[in-house]
Coordinates of C-alpha atoms in Angstrom, one line a residue:
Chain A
X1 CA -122.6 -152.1 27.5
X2 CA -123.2 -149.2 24.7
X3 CA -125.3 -146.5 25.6
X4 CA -125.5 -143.5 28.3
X5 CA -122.9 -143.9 31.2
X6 CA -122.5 -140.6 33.5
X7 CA -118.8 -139.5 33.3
X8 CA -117.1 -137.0 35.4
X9 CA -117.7 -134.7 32.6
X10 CA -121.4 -135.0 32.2
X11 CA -123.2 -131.6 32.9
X12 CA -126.7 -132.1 34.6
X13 CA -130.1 -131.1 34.1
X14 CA -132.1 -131.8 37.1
X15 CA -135.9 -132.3 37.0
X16 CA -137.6 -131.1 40.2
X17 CA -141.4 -132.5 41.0
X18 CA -143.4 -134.0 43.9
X19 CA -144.3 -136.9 43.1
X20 CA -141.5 -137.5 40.3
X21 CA -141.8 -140.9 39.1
X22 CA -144.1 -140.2 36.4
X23 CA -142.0 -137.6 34.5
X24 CA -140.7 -138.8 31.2
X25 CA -138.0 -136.3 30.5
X26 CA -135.0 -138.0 31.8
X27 CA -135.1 -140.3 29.5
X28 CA -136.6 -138.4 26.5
X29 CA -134.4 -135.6 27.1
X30 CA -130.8 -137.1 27.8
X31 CA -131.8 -139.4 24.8
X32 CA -132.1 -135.7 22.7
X33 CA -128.8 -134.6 24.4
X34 CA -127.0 -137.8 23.5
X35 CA -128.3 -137.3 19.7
X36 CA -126.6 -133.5 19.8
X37 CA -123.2 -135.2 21.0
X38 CA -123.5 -132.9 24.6
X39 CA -122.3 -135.0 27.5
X40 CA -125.5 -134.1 29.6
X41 CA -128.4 -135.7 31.2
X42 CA -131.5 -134.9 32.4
X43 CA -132.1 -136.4 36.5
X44 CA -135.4 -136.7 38.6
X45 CA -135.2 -134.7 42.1
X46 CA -137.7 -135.7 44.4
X47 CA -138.0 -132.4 46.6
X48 CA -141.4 -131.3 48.6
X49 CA -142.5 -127.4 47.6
X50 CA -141.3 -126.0 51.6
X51 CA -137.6 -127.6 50.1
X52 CA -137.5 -125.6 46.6
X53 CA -136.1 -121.8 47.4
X54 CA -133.5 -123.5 49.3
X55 CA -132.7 -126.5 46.3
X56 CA -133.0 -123.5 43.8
X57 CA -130.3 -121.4 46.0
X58 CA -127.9 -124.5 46.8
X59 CA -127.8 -126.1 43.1
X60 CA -126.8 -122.5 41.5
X61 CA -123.2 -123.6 43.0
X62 CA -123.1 -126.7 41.4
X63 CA -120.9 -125.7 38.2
X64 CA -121.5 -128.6 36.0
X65 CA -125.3 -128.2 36.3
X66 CA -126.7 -125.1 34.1
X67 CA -130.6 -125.3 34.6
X68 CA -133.4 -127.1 35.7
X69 CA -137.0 -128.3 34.7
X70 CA -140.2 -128.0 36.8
X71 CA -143.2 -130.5 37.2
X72 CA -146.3 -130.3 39.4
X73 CA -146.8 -128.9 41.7
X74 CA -143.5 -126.4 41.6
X75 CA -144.0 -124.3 38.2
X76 CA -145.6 -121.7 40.4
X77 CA -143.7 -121.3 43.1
X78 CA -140.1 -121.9 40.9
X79 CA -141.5 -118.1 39.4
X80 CA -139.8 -116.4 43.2
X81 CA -136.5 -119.0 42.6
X82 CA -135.8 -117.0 39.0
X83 CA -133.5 -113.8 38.7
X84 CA -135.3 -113.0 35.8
X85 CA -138.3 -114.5 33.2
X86 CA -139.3 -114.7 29.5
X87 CA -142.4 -112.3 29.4
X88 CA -144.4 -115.2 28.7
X89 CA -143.5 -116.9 32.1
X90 CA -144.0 -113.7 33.6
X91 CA -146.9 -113.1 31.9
X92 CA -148.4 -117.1 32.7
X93 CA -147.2 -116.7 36.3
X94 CA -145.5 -120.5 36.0
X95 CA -141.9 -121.4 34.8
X96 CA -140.9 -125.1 33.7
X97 CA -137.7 -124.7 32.7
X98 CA -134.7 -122.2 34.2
X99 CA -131.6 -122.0 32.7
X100 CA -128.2 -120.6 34.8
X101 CA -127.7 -116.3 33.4
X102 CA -125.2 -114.0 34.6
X103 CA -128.0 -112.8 37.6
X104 CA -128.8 -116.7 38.4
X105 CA -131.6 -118.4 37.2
X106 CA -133.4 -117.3 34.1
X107 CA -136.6 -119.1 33.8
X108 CA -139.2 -119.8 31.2
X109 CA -142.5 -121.3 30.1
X110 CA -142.6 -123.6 27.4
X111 CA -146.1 -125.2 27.7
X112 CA -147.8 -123.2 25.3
X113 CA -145.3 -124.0 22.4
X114 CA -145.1 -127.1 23.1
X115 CA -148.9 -127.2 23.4
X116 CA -149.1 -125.6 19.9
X117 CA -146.5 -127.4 18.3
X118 CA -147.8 -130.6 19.0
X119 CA -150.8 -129.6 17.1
X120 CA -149.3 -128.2 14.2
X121 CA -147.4 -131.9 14.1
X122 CA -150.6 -133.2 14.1
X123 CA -152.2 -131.4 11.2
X124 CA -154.1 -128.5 13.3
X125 CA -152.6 -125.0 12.6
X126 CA -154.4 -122.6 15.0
X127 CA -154.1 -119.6 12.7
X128 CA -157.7 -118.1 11.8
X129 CA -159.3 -121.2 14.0
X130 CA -162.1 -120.7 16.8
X131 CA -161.2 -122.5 20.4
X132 CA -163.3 -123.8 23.2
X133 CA -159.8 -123.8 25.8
X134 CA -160.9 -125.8 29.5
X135 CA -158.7 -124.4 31.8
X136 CA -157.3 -121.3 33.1
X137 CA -154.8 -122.8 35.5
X138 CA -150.6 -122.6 34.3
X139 CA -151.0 -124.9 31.7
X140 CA -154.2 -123.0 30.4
X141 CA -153.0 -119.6 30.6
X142 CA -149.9 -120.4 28.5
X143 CA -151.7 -122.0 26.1
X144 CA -154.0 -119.2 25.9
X145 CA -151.4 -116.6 25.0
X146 CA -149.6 -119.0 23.0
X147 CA -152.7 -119.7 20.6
X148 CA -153.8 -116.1 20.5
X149 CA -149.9 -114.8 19.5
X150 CA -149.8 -117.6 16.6
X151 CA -153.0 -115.7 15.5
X152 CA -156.6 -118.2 17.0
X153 CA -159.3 -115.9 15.5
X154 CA -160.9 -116.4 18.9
X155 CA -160.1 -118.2 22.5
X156 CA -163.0 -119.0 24.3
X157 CA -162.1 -120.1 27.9
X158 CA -163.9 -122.3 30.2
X159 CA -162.9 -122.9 34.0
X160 CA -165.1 -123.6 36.7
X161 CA -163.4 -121.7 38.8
X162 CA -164.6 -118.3 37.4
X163 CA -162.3 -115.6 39.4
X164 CA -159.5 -117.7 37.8
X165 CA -161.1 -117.4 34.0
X166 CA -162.4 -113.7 34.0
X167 CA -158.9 -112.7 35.8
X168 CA -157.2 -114.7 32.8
X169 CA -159.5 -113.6 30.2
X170 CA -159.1 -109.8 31.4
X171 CA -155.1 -110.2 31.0
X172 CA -155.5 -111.8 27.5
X173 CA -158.0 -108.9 26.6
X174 CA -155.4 -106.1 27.1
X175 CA -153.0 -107.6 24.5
X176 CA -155.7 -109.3 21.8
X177 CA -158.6 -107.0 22.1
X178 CA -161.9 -109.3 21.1
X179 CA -159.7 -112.2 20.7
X180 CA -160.7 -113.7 24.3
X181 CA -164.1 -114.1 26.1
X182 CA -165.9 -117.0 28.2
X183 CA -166.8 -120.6 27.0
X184 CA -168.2 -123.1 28.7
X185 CA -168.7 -126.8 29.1
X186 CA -170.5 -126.9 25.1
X187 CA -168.1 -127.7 22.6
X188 CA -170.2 -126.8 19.7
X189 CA -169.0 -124.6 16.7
X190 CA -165.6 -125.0 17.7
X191 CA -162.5 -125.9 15.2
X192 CA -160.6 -127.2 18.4
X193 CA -161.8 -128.3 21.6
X194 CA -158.2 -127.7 24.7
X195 CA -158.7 -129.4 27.7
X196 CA -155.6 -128.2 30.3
X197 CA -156.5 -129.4 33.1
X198 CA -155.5 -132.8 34.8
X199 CA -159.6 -133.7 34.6
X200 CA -159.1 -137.3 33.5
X201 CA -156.6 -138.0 35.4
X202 CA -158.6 -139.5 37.8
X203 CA -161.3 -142.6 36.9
X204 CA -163.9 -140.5 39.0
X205 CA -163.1 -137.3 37.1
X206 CA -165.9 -135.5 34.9
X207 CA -165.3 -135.1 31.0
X208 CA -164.5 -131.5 30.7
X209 CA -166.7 -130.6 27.9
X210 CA -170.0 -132.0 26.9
X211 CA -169.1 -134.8 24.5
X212 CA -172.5 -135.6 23.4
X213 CA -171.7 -132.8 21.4
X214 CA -168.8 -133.2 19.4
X215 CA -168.6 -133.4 15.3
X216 CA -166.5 -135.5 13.6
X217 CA -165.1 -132.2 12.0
X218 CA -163.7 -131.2 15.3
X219 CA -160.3 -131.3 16.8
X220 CA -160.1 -132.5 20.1
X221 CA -156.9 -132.2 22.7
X222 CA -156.3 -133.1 26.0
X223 CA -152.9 -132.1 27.9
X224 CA -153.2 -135.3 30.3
X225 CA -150.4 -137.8 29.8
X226 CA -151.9 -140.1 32.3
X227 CA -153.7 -142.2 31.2
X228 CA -152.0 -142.3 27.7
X229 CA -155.6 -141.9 26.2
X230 CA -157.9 -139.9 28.4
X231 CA -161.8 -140.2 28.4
X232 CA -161.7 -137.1 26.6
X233 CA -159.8 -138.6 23.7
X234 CA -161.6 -142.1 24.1
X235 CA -165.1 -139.8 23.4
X236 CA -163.5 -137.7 20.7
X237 CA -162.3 -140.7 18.6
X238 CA -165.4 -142.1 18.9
X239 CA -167.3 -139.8 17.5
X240 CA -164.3 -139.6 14.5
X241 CA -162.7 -136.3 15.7
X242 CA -158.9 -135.9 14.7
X243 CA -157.3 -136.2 18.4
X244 CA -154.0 -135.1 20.1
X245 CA -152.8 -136.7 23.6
X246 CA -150.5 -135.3 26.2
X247 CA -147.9 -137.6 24.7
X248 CA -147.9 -135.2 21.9
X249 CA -147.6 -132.1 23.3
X250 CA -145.2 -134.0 25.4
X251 CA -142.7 -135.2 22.5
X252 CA -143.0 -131.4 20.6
X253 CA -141.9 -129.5 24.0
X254 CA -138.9 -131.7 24.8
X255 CA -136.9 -130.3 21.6
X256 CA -138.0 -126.9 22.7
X257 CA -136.8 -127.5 26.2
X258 CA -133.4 -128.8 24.9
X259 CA -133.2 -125.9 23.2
X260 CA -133.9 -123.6 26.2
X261 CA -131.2 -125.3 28.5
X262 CA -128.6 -125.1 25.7
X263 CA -128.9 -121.7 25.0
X264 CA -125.8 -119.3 25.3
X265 CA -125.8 -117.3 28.7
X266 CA -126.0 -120.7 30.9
X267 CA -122.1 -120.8 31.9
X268 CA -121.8 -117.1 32.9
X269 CA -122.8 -117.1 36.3
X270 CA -122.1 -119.1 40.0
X271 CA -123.2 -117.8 43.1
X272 CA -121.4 -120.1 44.3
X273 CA -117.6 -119.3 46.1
X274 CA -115.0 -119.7 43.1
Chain B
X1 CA -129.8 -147.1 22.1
X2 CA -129.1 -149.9 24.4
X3 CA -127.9 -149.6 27.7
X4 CA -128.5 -147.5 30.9
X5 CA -130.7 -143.7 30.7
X6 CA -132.3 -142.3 33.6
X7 CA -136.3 -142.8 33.8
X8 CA -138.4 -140.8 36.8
X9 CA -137.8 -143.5 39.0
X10 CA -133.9 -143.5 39.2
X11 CA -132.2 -142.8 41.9
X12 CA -129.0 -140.2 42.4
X13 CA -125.7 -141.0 44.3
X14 CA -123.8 -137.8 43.2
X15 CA -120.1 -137.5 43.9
X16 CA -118.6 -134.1 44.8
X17 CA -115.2 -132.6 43.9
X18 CA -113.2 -129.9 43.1
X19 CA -112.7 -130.6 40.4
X20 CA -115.0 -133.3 38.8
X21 CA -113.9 -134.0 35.1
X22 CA -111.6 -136.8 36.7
X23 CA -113.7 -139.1 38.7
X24 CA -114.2 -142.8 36.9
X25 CA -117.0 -143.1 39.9
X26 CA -120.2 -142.3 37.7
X27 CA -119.5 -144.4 35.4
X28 CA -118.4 -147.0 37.2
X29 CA -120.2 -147.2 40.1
X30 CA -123.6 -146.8 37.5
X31 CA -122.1 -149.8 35.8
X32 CA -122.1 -151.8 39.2
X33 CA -125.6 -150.6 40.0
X34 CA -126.9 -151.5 37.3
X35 CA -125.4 -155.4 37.0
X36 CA -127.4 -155.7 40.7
X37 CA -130.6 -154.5 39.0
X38 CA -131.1 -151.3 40.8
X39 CA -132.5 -148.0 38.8
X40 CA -129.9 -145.4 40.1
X41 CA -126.9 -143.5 39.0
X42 CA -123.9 -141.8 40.4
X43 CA -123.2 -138.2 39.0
X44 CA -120.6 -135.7 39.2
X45 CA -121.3 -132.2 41.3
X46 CA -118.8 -130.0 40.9
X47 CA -118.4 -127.5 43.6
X48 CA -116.4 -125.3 45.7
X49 CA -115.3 -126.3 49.5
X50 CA -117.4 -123.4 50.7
X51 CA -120.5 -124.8 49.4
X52 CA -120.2 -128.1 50.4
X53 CA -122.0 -127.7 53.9
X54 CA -125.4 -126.1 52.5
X55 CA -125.4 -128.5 49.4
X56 CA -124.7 -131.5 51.9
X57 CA -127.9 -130.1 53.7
X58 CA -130.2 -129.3 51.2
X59 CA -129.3 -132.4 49.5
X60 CA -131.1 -134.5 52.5
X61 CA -134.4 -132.8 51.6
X62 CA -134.0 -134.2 47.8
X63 CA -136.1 -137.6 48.4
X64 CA -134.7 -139.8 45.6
X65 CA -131.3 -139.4 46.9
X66 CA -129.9 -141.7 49.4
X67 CA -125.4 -141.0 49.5
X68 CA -123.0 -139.1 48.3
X69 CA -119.6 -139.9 47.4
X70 CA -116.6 -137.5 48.3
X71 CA -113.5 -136.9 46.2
X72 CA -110.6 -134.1 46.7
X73 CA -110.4 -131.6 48.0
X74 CA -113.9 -132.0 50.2
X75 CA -112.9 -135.5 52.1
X76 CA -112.2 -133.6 55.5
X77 CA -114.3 -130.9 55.5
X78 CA -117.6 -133.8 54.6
X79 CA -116.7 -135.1 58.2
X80 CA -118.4 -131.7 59.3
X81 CA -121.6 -132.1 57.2
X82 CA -122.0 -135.7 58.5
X83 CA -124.4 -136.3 61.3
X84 CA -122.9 -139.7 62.5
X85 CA -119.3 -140.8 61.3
X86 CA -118.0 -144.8 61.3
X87 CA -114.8 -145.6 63.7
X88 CA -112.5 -146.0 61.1
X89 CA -113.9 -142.1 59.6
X90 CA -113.7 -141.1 62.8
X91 CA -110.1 -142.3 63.7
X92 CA -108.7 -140.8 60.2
X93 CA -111.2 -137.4 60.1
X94 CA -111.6 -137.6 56.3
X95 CA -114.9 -139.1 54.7
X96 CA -115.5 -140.5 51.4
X97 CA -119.0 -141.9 51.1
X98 CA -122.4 -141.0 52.9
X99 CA -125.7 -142.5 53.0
X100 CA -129.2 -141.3 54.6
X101 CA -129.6 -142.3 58.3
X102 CA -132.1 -141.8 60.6
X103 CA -130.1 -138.4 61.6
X104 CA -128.6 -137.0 59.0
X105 CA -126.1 -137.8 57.0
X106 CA -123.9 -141.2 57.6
X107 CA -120.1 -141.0 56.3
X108 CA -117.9 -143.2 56.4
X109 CA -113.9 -143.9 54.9
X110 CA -113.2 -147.1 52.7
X111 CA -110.0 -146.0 51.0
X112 CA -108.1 -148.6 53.7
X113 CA -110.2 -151.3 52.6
X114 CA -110.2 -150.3 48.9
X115 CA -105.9 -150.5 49.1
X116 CA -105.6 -153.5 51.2
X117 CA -108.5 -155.5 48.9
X118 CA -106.5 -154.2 46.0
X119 CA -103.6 -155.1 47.3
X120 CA -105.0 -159.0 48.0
X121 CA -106.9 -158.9 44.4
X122 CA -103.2 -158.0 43.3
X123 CA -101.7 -160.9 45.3
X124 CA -100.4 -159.3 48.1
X125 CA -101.6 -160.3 51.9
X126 CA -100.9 -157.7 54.3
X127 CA -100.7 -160.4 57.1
X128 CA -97.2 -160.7 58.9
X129 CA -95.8 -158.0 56.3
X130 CA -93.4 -155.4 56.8
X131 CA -94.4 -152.3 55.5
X132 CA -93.2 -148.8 54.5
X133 CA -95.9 -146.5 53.9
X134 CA -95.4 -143.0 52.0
X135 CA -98.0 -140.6 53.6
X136 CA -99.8 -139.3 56.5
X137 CA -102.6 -137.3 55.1
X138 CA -106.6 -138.3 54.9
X139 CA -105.7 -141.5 52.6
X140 CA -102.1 -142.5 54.3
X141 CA -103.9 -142.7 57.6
X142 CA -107.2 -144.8 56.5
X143 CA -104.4 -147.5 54.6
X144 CA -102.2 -147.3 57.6
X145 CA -105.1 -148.5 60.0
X146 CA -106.1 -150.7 57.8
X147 CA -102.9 -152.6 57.3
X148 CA -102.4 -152.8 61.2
X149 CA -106.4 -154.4 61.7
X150 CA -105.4 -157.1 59.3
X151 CA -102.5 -158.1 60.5
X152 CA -99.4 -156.4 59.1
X153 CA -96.5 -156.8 61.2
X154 CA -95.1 -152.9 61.5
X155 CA -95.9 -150.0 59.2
X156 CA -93.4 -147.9 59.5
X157 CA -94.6 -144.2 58.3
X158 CA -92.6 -141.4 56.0
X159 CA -93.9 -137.9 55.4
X160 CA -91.6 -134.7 54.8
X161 CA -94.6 -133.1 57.4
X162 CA -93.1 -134.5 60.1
X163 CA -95.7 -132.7 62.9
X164 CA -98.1 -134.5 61.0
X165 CA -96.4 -138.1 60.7
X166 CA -95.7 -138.0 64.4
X167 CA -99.4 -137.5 65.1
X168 CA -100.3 -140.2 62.6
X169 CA -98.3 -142.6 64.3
X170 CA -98.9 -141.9 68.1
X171 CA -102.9 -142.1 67.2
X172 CA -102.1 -145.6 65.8
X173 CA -99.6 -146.7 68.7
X174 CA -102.3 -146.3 71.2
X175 CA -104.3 -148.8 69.2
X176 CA -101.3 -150.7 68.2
X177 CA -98.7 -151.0 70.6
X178 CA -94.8 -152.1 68.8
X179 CA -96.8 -152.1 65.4
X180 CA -95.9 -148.8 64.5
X181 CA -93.0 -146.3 64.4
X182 CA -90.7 -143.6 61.6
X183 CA -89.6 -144.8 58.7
X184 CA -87.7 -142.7 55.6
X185 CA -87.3 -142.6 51.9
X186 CA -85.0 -145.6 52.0
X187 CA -87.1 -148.9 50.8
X188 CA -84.7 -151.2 52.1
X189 CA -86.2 -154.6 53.2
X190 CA -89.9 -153.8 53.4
X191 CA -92.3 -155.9 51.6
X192 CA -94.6 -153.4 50.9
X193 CA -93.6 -150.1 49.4
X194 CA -96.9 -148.2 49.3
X195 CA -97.2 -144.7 48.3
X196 CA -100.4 -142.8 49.6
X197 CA -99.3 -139.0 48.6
X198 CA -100.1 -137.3 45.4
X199 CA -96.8 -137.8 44.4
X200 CA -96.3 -138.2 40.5
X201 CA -99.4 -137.2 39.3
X202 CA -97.2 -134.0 38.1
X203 CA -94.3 -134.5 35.5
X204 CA -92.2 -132.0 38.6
X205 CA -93.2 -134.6 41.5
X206 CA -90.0 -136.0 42.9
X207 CA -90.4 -140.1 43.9
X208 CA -91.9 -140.6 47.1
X209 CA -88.7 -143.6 48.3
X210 CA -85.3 -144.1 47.1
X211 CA -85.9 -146.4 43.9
X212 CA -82.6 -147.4 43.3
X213 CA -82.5 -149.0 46.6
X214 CA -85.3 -151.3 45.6
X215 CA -85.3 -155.3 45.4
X216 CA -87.8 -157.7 42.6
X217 CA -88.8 -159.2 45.7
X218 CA -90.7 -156.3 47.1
X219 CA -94.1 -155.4 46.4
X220 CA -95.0 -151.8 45.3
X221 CA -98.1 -149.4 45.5
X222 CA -99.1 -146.4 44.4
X223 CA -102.4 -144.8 44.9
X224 CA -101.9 -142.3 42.1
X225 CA -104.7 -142.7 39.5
X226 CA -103.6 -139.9 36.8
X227 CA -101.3 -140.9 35.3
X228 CA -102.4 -144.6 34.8
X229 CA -98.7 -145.8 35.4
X230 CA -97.1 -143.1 37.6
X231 CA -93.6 -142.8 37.7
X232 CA -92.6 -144.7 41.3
X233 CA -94.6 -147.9 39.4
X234 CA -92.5 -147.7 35.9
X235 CA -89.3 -147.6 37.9
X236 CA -90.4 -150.5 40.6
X237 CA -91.7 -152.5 37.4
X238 CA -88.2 -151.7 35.9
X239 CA -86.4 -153.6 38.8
X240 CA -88.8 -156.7 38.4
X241 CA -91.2 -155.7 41.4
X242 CA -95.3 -156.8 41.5
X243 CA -96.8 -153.6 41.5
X244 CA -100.3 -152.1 42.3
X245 CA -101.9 -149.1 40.6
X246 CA -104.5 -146.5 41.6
X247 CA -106.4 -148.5 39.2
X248 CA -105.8 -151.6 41.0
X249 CA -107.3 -149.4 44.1
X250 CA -110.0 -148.2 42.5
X251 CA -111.5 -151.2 41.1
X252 CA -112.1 -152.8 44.3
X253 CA -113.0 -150.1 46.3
X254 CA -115.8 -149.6 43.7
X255 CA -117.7 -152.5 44.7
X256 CA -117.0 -151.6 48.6
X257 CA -118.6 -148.1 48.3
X258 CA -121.7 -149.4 46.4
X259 CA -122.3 -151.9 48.9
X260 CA -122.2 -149.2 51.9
X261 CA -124.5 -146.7 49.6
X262 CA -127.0 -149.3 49.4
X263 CA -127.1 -150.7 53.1
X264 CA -130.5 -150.5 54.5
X265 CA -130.4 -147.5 56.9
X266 CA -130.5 -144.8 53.8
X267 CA -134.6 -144.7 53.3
X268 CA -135.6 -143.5 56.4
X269 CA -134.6 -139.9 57.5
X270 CA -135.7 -137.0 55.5
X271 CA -134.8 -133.5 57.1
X272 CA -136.6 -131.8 54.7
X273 CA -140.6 -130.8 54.7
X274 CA -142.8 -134.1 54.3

């Protein structure tokens, strides 16, 4: 058999989520790691939210294993397992990746890169661009701040859950003064169109923007990765808009998360009894 | 690529020592697994015998795991983190595999079975036999027992801790009445020689019997893995003995502990939050 066979030498990379069957990165991921000649792969962990403070604790003894990724529903709640943050998970309030640091877990937020990079390796550069963003969630926030420090002229954000947008869009405000304000569900005027939320998900879901009116000038992207091609796109290419999925945010964030769990302070610290 | 990568369905055996490097069990164990069609992998954990108990605990709330396999030094203190134990674990108070049960954690001990099936695979029936056995520790007493349930005719034990050969061997008289009693360095007219110490896995290591005293007719084991040929089998092989190997042991315990992992019990107890 060729391939990826565990040794007693591979160093793990646990995925926690709930459910977890859907995730793609142990494959994606250990495939990257295999590439880079590291002896690692990336594992699904099946663990219910009550369960992760005490997984979070436990696994920091485990010496071959030097960080962790985080899936729905966990980013949230994996924020109180972390020693310390990136300021852009502190400042999104949702970590998907932690890495082992001399304090214990070190934890970051990578959906706004990957969100952005994903663009960029589809032709859309957000620099100088005007965005209609649906969501104001995890996903949402990070993408927000992502967009506005890679220099988005302006970020209009759209949530039906208002508290949630004008708390976000107040947060945003303090660091890109007239850079943020509210949207809503009509996607007209805008260079590129966000949705980041799971609406689509769902067959019964509601499109999250008005797609009656899109232009075929517009970029439209949707953070779903289930279905492959969400209503959202299905409209959007319809109407001959330029389109990202979910499975391209998803393939642009895996070499960032890589990079993340590779990173230098990982093998400095156990809790752990020696 | 070809061959086996983990997907978000797979599901996680892990085995735990101190240390892990050594193990052959992830990879082939994953090999076995795979052959029967099932999506799951065993991977090293390396950690401390402090730890074991809360990672043994907070283990049972991770919901794609169903065993754990048990290397040195943790064999005897995983009897503690099991909730329900096999007779032969119980009778030899060291564990080597467990699966989910309804309670807890199930553990059981198949290093007997793994030497005597070796032995058999090797060409060498236990039935009737007269046997010298090398060791009274966690492995010693799971081979001893074994050899006396199929059959062999006496095992007579040697180990320079005599308190706990003595013990060994009035456990096993209970059970086996005139099948069990001392025995000494001196190899003379057994035909089984079977080492189940540690001895010769370091260059230092004096020989567990007397090899000079040793006859071509007599069959000799060794459950030393590292190195692949340790010194007791060169010197048995030198006076025209059949020999067995910690490989020979391995291989067909392999098969034994993936058959126990995957018996049907393991799917229906989750201590952690549902």
């Amino acid at each position: 058999m060729n391939g990826f066979l565990p040794s007693g030498s591979t160093r793990l990379f646990p995925v926690v989520g709930d459910p977890i069957a859907q995730v793609r990165s142990p494959g994606a991921i250990t495939r990257i790691l295999e590439r880079r000649g590291i002896d690692a792969a990336v594992v699904p962990m099946h663990v219910a939210q009550a369960d992760l403070p005490r997984l979070f604790d436990t696994l920091l003894a485990v010496r071959n294993l030097d960080g962790l990724l985080v899936t729905i529903p966990h980013k949230h709640a994996a924020v109180f397992a972390c020693a310390t943050l990136t300021e852009g998970a502190a400042f999104v309030g949702a970590v998907n990746v932690v890495r082992r640091a001399p304090s214990g877990w070190h934890g970051d937020n990578t959906d706004g890169r990957g969100y952005v990079d994903g663009l960029a390796q589809n032709g859309f550069a957000v620099i100088g661009k005007r965005v209609l963003l649906v969501g104001a969630g995890g996903a949402g926030s990070a993408i927000a701040l992502e967009m506005l420090e890679r220099g988005a002229a302006q970020v209009l954000i759209h949530d039906r859950d208002e508290t949630r947008r004008d708390a976000l869009i107040a947060k945003l405000a303090e660091r890109f003064p007239g850079g943020v304000t509210r949207g809503s569900a009509d996607p007209s005027g805008f260079d590129l169109v966000a949705n980041a939320t799971p609406m689509g998900m769902q067959p019964s879901d509601p499109l999250p923007v008005d797609v009656s009116r899109l232009q075929s000038s517009q970029f439209v992207a949707c953070a779903v990765t289930k279905p492959e091609v969400p209503p959202l796109i299905t409209e959007a290419r319809r109407r001959g808009c330029r389109t990202m999925t979910g499975a391209g945010m998803f393939d642009a964030q895996a070499e960032i998360l890589t990079d993340f769990l590779l990173e230098e302070d990982m093998k400095t610290a156990y809790r752990g009894t020696c």
